[in-house]
XYZ file of C-alpha atoms in Angstrom:
425
model
C 40.986 -81.601 -24.401
C 43.376 -79.505 -21.985
C 42.601 -80.446 -18.142
C 42.313 -77.704 -15.804
C 45.332 -78.601 -14.007
C 47.388 -78.215 -17.232
C 45.646 -75.115 -17.907
C 46.458 -73.719 -14.469
C 50.111 -74.889 -15.140
C 49.906 -72.657 -18.732
C 48.331 -69.685 -16.726
C 51.008 -69.748 -13.972
C 53.779 -69.918 -16.780
C 52.173 -66.434 -18.232
C 52.037 -65.064 -14.967
C 55.798 -66.037 -14.060
C 56.479 -64.507 -17.661
C 54.886 -61.158 -16.669
C 56.531 -61.102 -13.336
C 59.716 -61.609 -14.687
C 59.238 -59.027 -17.782
C 57.761 -56.554 -14.917
C 60.825 -57.153 -12.508
C 63.171 -56.479 -15.260
C 61.448 -53.697 -16.643
C 61.623 -51.936 -12.883
C 65.195 -52.982 -12.399
C 66.320 -51.318 -16.039
C 64.147 -48.383 -15.098
C 65.977 -47.641 -12.055
C 69.233 -48.410 -14.020
C 68.175 -45.986 -16.876
C 67.128 -43.161 -14.572
C 70.401 -43.285 -13.051
C 72.141 -43.546 -16.027
C 70.258 -40.397 -17.334
C 70.766 -38.300 -13.900
C 74.313 -39.174 -14.288
C 74.798 -38.533 -17.895
C 73.081 -35.094 -17.389
C 75.012 -34.133 -14.460
C 78.185 -35.312 -16.059
C 77.489 -33.011 -19.250
C 77.170 -29.905 -17.235
C 79.808 -30.736 -15.240
C 81.907 -31.088 -18.540
C 80.254 -27.942 -20.006
C 81.134 -26.067 -16.765
C 84.843 -27.252 -16.508
C 85.678 -26.395 -20.530
C 84.075 -22.787 -20.136
C 85.701 -22.255 -16.570
C 89.229 -23.601 -18.304
C 88.848 -21.345 -21.389
C 87.953 -18.546 -19.313
C 90.855 -19.009 -16.890
C 93.466 -19.954 -19.521
C 92.538 -16.918 -21.523
C 92.615 -14.150 -18.570
C 96.095 -15.742 -17.649
C 97.471 -15.001 -21.384
C 96.325 -11.243 -20.900
C 98.210 -8.211 -19.514
C 97.668 -4.488 -19.020
C 100.392 -2.205 -20.818
C 99.779 1.453 -19.157
C 96.170 0.429 -17.868
C 95.191 -0.691 -21.335
C 94.131 -4.465 -21.903
C 96.389 -6.063 -24.284
C 93.692 -8.552 -26.228
C 96.193 -9.468 -29.121
C 96.466 -12.959 -27.556
C 92.565 -13.676 -28.054
C 92.890 -13.973 -31.851
C 95.659 -16.090 -31.653
C 95.091 -18.842 -28.491
C 93.574 -21.925 -29.437
C 91.441 -21.570 -26.299
C 89.670 -18.755 -28.010
C 88.900 -20.627 -31.404
C 86.376 -23.379 -29.537
C 84.008 -20.903 -27.527
C 80.809 -19.986 -28.527
C 80.918 -16.534 -27.140
C 84.114 -14.668 -26.045
C 84.618 -11.427 -24.816
C 87.222 -9.173 -22.761
C 85.743 -6.081 -20.770
C 87.277 -3.656 -18.787
C 86.731 -1.242 -15.994
C 87.819 2.221 -16.975
C 91.234 3.433 -15.444
C 90.158 4.359 -11.528
C 86.643 2.761 -11.899
C 85.218 0.920 -9.323
C 81.770 -0.027 -10.973
C 80.739 -2.348 -13.281
C 82.819 -3.231 -16.559
C 81.895 -0.690 -19.360
C 84.466 -1.354 -22.039
C 84.348 -4.091 -24.462
C 87.875 -4.436 -25.608
C 87.383 -8.052 -27.588
C 84.515 -10.105 -28.651
C 83.339 -12.610 -30.509
C 80.980 -13.014 -32.819
C 79.658 -9.792 -31.437
C 78.663 -7.474 -28.699
C 74.914 -8.357 -28.893
C 75.814 -12.119 -27.638
C 77.513 -11.338 -24.461
C 75.265 -11.082 -21.385
C 72.992 -8.267 -20.632
C 74.397 -5.497 -17.919
C 72.251 -7.283 -14.980
C 74.082 -10.574 -15.308
C 77.544 -9.048 -16.454
C 77.188 -7.089 -13.279
C 76.629 -10.303 -10.984
C 79.516 -11.716 -12.689
C 81.675 -9.045 -11.770
C 80.517 -8.976 -8.394
C 81.318 -12.724 -7.905
C 84.784 -12.144 -9.492
C 85.669 -9.345 -7.046
C 84.282 -11.072 -4.234
C 85.846 -14.586 -4.902
C 88.860 -13.333 -6.736
C 88.839 -16.384 -9.054
C 86.592 -17.522 -12.049
C 82.915 -17.812 -11.578
C 80.019 -19.665 -13.254
C 76.409 -18.476 -13.936
C 73.471 -19.291 -15.890
C 71.378 -16.602 -17.914
C 70.773 -15.264 -21.341
C 72.743 -13.901 -23.822
C 72.220 -10.630 -25.965
C 70.564 -12.972 -28.194
C 68.201 -14.269 -25.706
C 69.274 -18.099 -25.599
C 70.307 -19.275 -22.145
C 73.836 -19.852 -21.826
C 76.221 -21.145 -19.351
C 78.667 -18.050 -18.724
C 82.232 -18.538 -17.038
C 84.204 -15.329 -16.153
C 87.797 -14.944 -15.002
C 89.423 -11.997 -13.629
C 92.414 -10.094 -15.475
C 94.738 -8.391 -12.837
C 96.457 -5.170 -13.430
C 98.811 -4.841 -10.350
C 96.998 -5.834 -7.308
C 93.674 -5.071 -8.560
C 90.992 -6.835 -10.814
C 90.684 -4.648 -13.684
C 88.908 -6.830 -16.465
C 87.048 -10.017 -17.228
C 87.407 -12.761 -19.738
C 83.847 -13.947 -20.389
C 83.279 -17.133 -22.211
C 79.895 -18.311 -23.044
C 79.050 -21.969 -23.563
C 75.857 -23.145 -25.146
C 74.393 -26.153 -23.561
C 71.931 -26.977 -26.578
C 74.268 -29.438 -28.241
C 74.910 -31.356 -24.924
C 71.293 -30.961 -24.108
C 70.300 -32.569 -27.559
C 73.214 -35.340 -27.040
C 71.789 -36.122 -23.525
C 67.956 -36.466 -25.070
C 69.286 -38.718 -27.907
C 70.937 -40.979 -25.160
C 67.519 -41.050 -23.024
C 65.889 -42.355 -26.144
C 68.191 -44.828 -26.793
C 68.034 -45.950 -23.081
C 64.457 -46.194 -23.317
C 64.546 -48.053 -26.843
C 67.121 -50.405 -25.407
C 65.250 -50.819 -22.069
C 62.293 -51.770 -24.339
C 64.270 -54.251 -26.289
C 65.608 -55.813 -23.008
C 62.206 -56.139 -21.478
C 60.964 -57.734 -24.509
C 63.755 -60.474 -24.722
C 63.365 -60.834 -20.852
C 59.586 -61.508 -21.338
C 60.810 -63.995 -24.261
C 63.725 -65.680 -22.063
C 61.416 -65.959 -18.944
C 58.373 -67.723 -21.258
C 61.273 -70.128 -22.459
C 62.722 -70.907 -18.817
C 59.349 -70.910 -17.233
C 58.375 -73.453 -20.251
C 61.071 -75.537 -19.581
C 60.786 -75.734 -16.092
C 57.112 -76.867 -15.981
C 57.700 -79.432 -18.941
C 58.184 -82.298 -16.496
C 55.128 -81.149 -14.564
C 53.026 -81.263 -18.001
C 54.792 -84.110 -18.795
C 53.730 -85.649 -15.441
C 50.113 -84.458 -15.757
C 49.608 -85.933 -19.511
C 51.070 -89.468 -18.215
C 48.354 -89.590 -15.253
C 45.758 -88.576 -17.655
C 47.099 -91.153 -20.229
C 47.137 -93.677 -17.136
C 43.611 -92.785 -16.331
C 41.993 -93.278 -19.782
C 44.369 -96.462 -20.359
C 43.050 -97.708 -17.127
C 39.603 -97.368 -17.734
C 39.921 -98.873 -21.424
C 41.690 -101.792 -20.069
C 39.245 -102.450 -16.822
C 35.672 -101.732 -18.736
C 35.336 -105.437 -19.893
C 36.625 -107.391 -16.923
C 34.129 -105.177 -14.897
C 31.233 -105.440 -17.179
C 31.824 -109.390 -17.260
C 32.198 -109.557 -13.449
C 28.791 -107.803 -13.183
C 27.278 -110.303 -15.533
C 28.658 -113.200 -13.624
C 27.230 -111.994 -10.242
C 23.926 -111.385 -11.787
C 23.676 -114.629 -13.007
C 24.539 -116.046 -9.812
C 21.780 -113.974 -7.774
C 19.366 -114.491 -10.438
C 19.674 -118.372 -10.268
C 20.822 -119.718 -7.080
C 21.638 -123.014 -8.459
C 24.311 -121.397 -10.711
C 25.805 -119.296 -7.572
C 28.691 -121.835 -7.268
C 29.693 -121.472 -11.006
C 29.411 -117.929 -10.966
C 31.367 -117.577 -7.724
C 34.025 -119.279 -9.425
C 33.989 -117.108 -12.381
C 33.776 -113.994 -10.462
C 36.730 -115.356 -8.435
C 38.780 -115.779 -11.864
C 37.653 -112.327 -13.198
C 39.010 -110.898 -9.895
C 42.506 -112.589 -10.333
C 42.006 -111.243 -13.956
C 41.381 -107.874 -12.726
C 44.120 -107.879 -10.275
C 46.545 -108.679 -13.202
C 45.256 -106.004 -15.063
C 45.761 -103.161 -12.193
C 49.181 -104.637 -11.252
C 50.169 -104.515 -15.294
C 48.807 -100.954 -15.232
C 50.800 -99.797 -12.276
C 53.934 -101.290 -13.799
C 53.048 -99.732 -17.161
C 52.520 -96.168 -15.575
C 55.926 -96.707 -13.314
C 57.689 -98.045 -16.421
C 56.329 -95.082 -18.402
C 57.401 -92.362 -15.930
C 61.064 -93.867 -15.522
C 60.353 -94.904 -11.831
C 60.854 -98.589 -12.899
C 62.486 -100.511 -15.611
C 60.776 -103.339 -17.579
C 61.958 -106.861 -16.579
C 61.873 -109.020 -19.384
C 61.866 -112.792 -19.109
C 61.675 -115.650 -21.275
C 58.099 -116.837 -21.789
C 56.025 -118.985 -24.257
C 54.224 -116.837 -26.495
C 51.853 -119.516 -28.082
C 50.798 -120.011 -24.540
C 50.435 -116.498 -23.284
C 48.356 -116.070 -26.669
C 45.960 -118.879 -25.975
C 45.320 -117.962 -22.247
C 44.976 -114.410 -23.040
C 42.187 -115.195 -25.945
C 40.718 -117.670 -23.767
C 40.093 -115.244 -20.864
C 39.198 -112.697 -23.157
C 36.532 -115.182 -25.036
C 35.294 -116.268 -21.704
C 34.353 -113.101 -20.418
C 32.668 -111.221 -23.916
C 30.906 -114.667 -25.058
C 31.156 -115.496 -28.427
C 27.291 -115.539 -29.665
C 26.737 -114.153 -32.950
C 23.965 -112.120 -31.102
C 26.102 -110.657 -28.827
C 27.843 -109.130 -32.020
C 31.584 -110.413 -31.145
C 31.413 -113.110 -33.742
C 33.954 -116.315 -33.589
C 37.688 -116.323 -32.352
C 39.895 -118.713 -33.737
C 43.806 -119.545 -32.134
C 46.328 -120.913 -34.424
C 49.685 -122.037 -32.716
C 52.330 -124.129 -33.805
C 53.322 -127.575 -32.163
C 56.704 -125.993 -31.282
C 57.163 -123.802 -28.669
C 57.510 -120.112 -29.475
C 60.065 -118.423 -26.764
C 60.327 -114.698 -26.621
C 61.855 -112.278 -23.585
C 58.998 -110.000 -22.546
C 56.938 -108.987 -19.435
C 53.889 -111.159 -19.491
C 51.323 -108.872 -18.357
C 52.269 -106.403 -21.028
C 52.174 -108.572 -23.865
C 49.115 -110.017 -22.535
C 47.348 -106.790 -22.554
C 48.573 -106.118 -26.199
C 47.129 -109.012 -27.440
C 43.964 -108.506 -25.572
C 43.444 -105.207 -27.023
C 44.476 -106.368 -30.630
C 41.727 -109.014 -30.275
C 39.188 -106.657 -28.693
C 39.839 -104.205 -31.508
C 39.187 -106.958 -33.881
C 35.914 -107.949 -32.456
C 34.667 -104.728 -31.872
C 35.192 -103.148 -35.003
C 35.145 -106.351 -37.535
C 31.761 -106.086 -38.216
C 31.037 -109.474 -36.747
C 33.078 -111.345 -39.177
C 35.426 -114.080 -37.827
C 38.775 -113.490 -36.173
C 41.774 -115.269 -36.342
C 44.967 -115.246 -33.873
C 47.972 -116.793 -35.201
C 51.177 -117.255 -33.280
C 54.623 -118.000 -34.792
C 58.076 -117.280 -33.854
C 58.413 -113.798 -32.806
C 54.991 -112.840 -34.651
C 51.392 -112.731 -33.272
C 48.576 -111.474 -36.074
C 45.151 -110.831 -35.266
C 42.827 -110.682 -38.615
C 39.530 -109.854 -39.496
C 37.152 -109.729 -42.521
C 35.713 -106.563 -41.658
C 35.756 -103.369 -43.444
C 39.205 -102.444 -42.481
C 41.498 -99.142 -42.548
C 42.293 -96.866 -45.497
C 46.166 -97.273 -45.790
C 46.707 -93.497 -44.885
C 44.974 -93.916 -41.513
C 47.039 -97.374 -40.600
C 49.719 -95.390 -38.906
C 47.407 -92.758 -37.227
C 45.497 -94.963 -35.399
C 48.154 -96.154 -33.031
C 48.602 -92.528 -31.811
C 46.838 -92.124 -28.468
C 43.314 -90.110 -28.727
C 42.771 -90.933 -32.366
C 39.555 -92.442 -33.260
C 39.272 -94.739 -36.515
C 36.871 -97.308 -37.861
C 39.665 -99.662 -36.620
C 39.225 -98.313 -33.092
C 40.363 -95.976 -30.329
C 44.243 -94.310 -30.194
C 43.953 -95.894 -26.628
C 44.084 -99.563 -27.121
C 46.253 -99.548 -30.151
C 48.460 -97.026 -28.753
C 49.167 -99.017 -25.796
C 49.853 -102.036 -28.327
C 52.356 -99.905 -29.974
C 53.935 -98.740 -26.823
C 54.232 -102.557 -25.634
C 56.013 -103.389 -29.000
C 58.602 -100.689 -28.921
C 59.331 -101.248 -25.198
C 60.243 -104.967 -25.938
C 62.190 -103.588 -29.174
C 59.612 -104.685 -31.698
C 56.974 -103.044 -33.637
C 52.999 -102.993 -34.435
C 51.362 -102.387 -37.560
C 48.015 -102.805 -39.679
C 48.102 -104.317 -43.065
C 45.644 -105.518 -45.485
C 44.589 -109.059 -45.002
C 44.680 -111.587 -47.651
C 41.187 -111.881 -49.274
C 39.833 -108.487 -47.816
C 39.935 -107.158 -44.064
C 42.501 -106.299 -41.599
C 45.518 -107.475 -40.128
C 47.340 -106.309 -37.042
C 50.802 -107.580 -36.577
C 52.857 -107.644 -33.364
C 56.159 -108.318 -34.196
C 59.002 -109.285 -31.027
C 62.561 -110.272 -31.101
C 62.913 -113.712 -30.933
C 64.990 -115.541 -27.960
């Protein structure tokens, strides 16, 4: 079950992901808006420049011959070929009003601007005496961008070259760009959200690991301290109920207090080692003596009467000293967990603890564990007929910390054998 702190960190991760994606979306929206606005202005300016360049260039190519506008270049000039609408209009000789004579047009007169717009263009050219631009409908009703340039007859403007540019294609290209910008920004926001989620997950991984280690430590501490605390309570109650037993109960309580102190020291050391703040210190020690002492303390605290369901524990050690390099507190916890596991789940059958060179075995004649489950019970939190994933997980962790291994095998004649292997000194 996930702890509230871990759930809070995961909620924070999603919040950071949303903030990262939202910030990215806001920035991209601003950039996309600026890009779309700049593109629209750039296309409008390009359209105006192209129309004005065509109108001005074609106007300079025309001339008057006896007050008649010569329009032959309009059919040959390269500038004329790319215009959507092109026309040349002339004021009648001596006229001062609107241009009224169409001298040349393409595709046809109906596409030229109406009289009102043409009059406005004529007025602007007369006033500025240079090319001018205006937006308005052509004869077909479609909105066009118009450029008009003057054609001089001596010192007077006598004709106009009118070029119409259709902005529809430019507008379609601009709308296509806007759609691509929207799609691209959406993809980038999704990518940013995914990257933000990944980065926030990596950033929070140490915190989650720390929380997990803290929860494991608390679980393992409860597992390790439960039995000695219960035994200490029984010793105190025995001393309180029978005053004549008080000195023995007090001595037993003192011994149990020493054991609790060693357990707490071992737990803290394991927590520091597991978190990387402390390195395990291996020293030469007598494995046979450590096994005997650990089992003796355990049996003394638990009792061995069949009515208590613990069965009988036998310790087998050789005459030769068994030397290994290890941490006595950690190895003692591993041996104690194996014996407690056998006593608790061995169905009250006798338990045999044996020490050999580089090997500690704990054997019972209980129902055992199916072969396919023997590896799973060493994982933290896994519960099985052979025990919980707390005690056995500690055994596996201690074994690997010492360069050894831990496993469960079928005992000869039935039952289960737990093996703790350690490198020999």
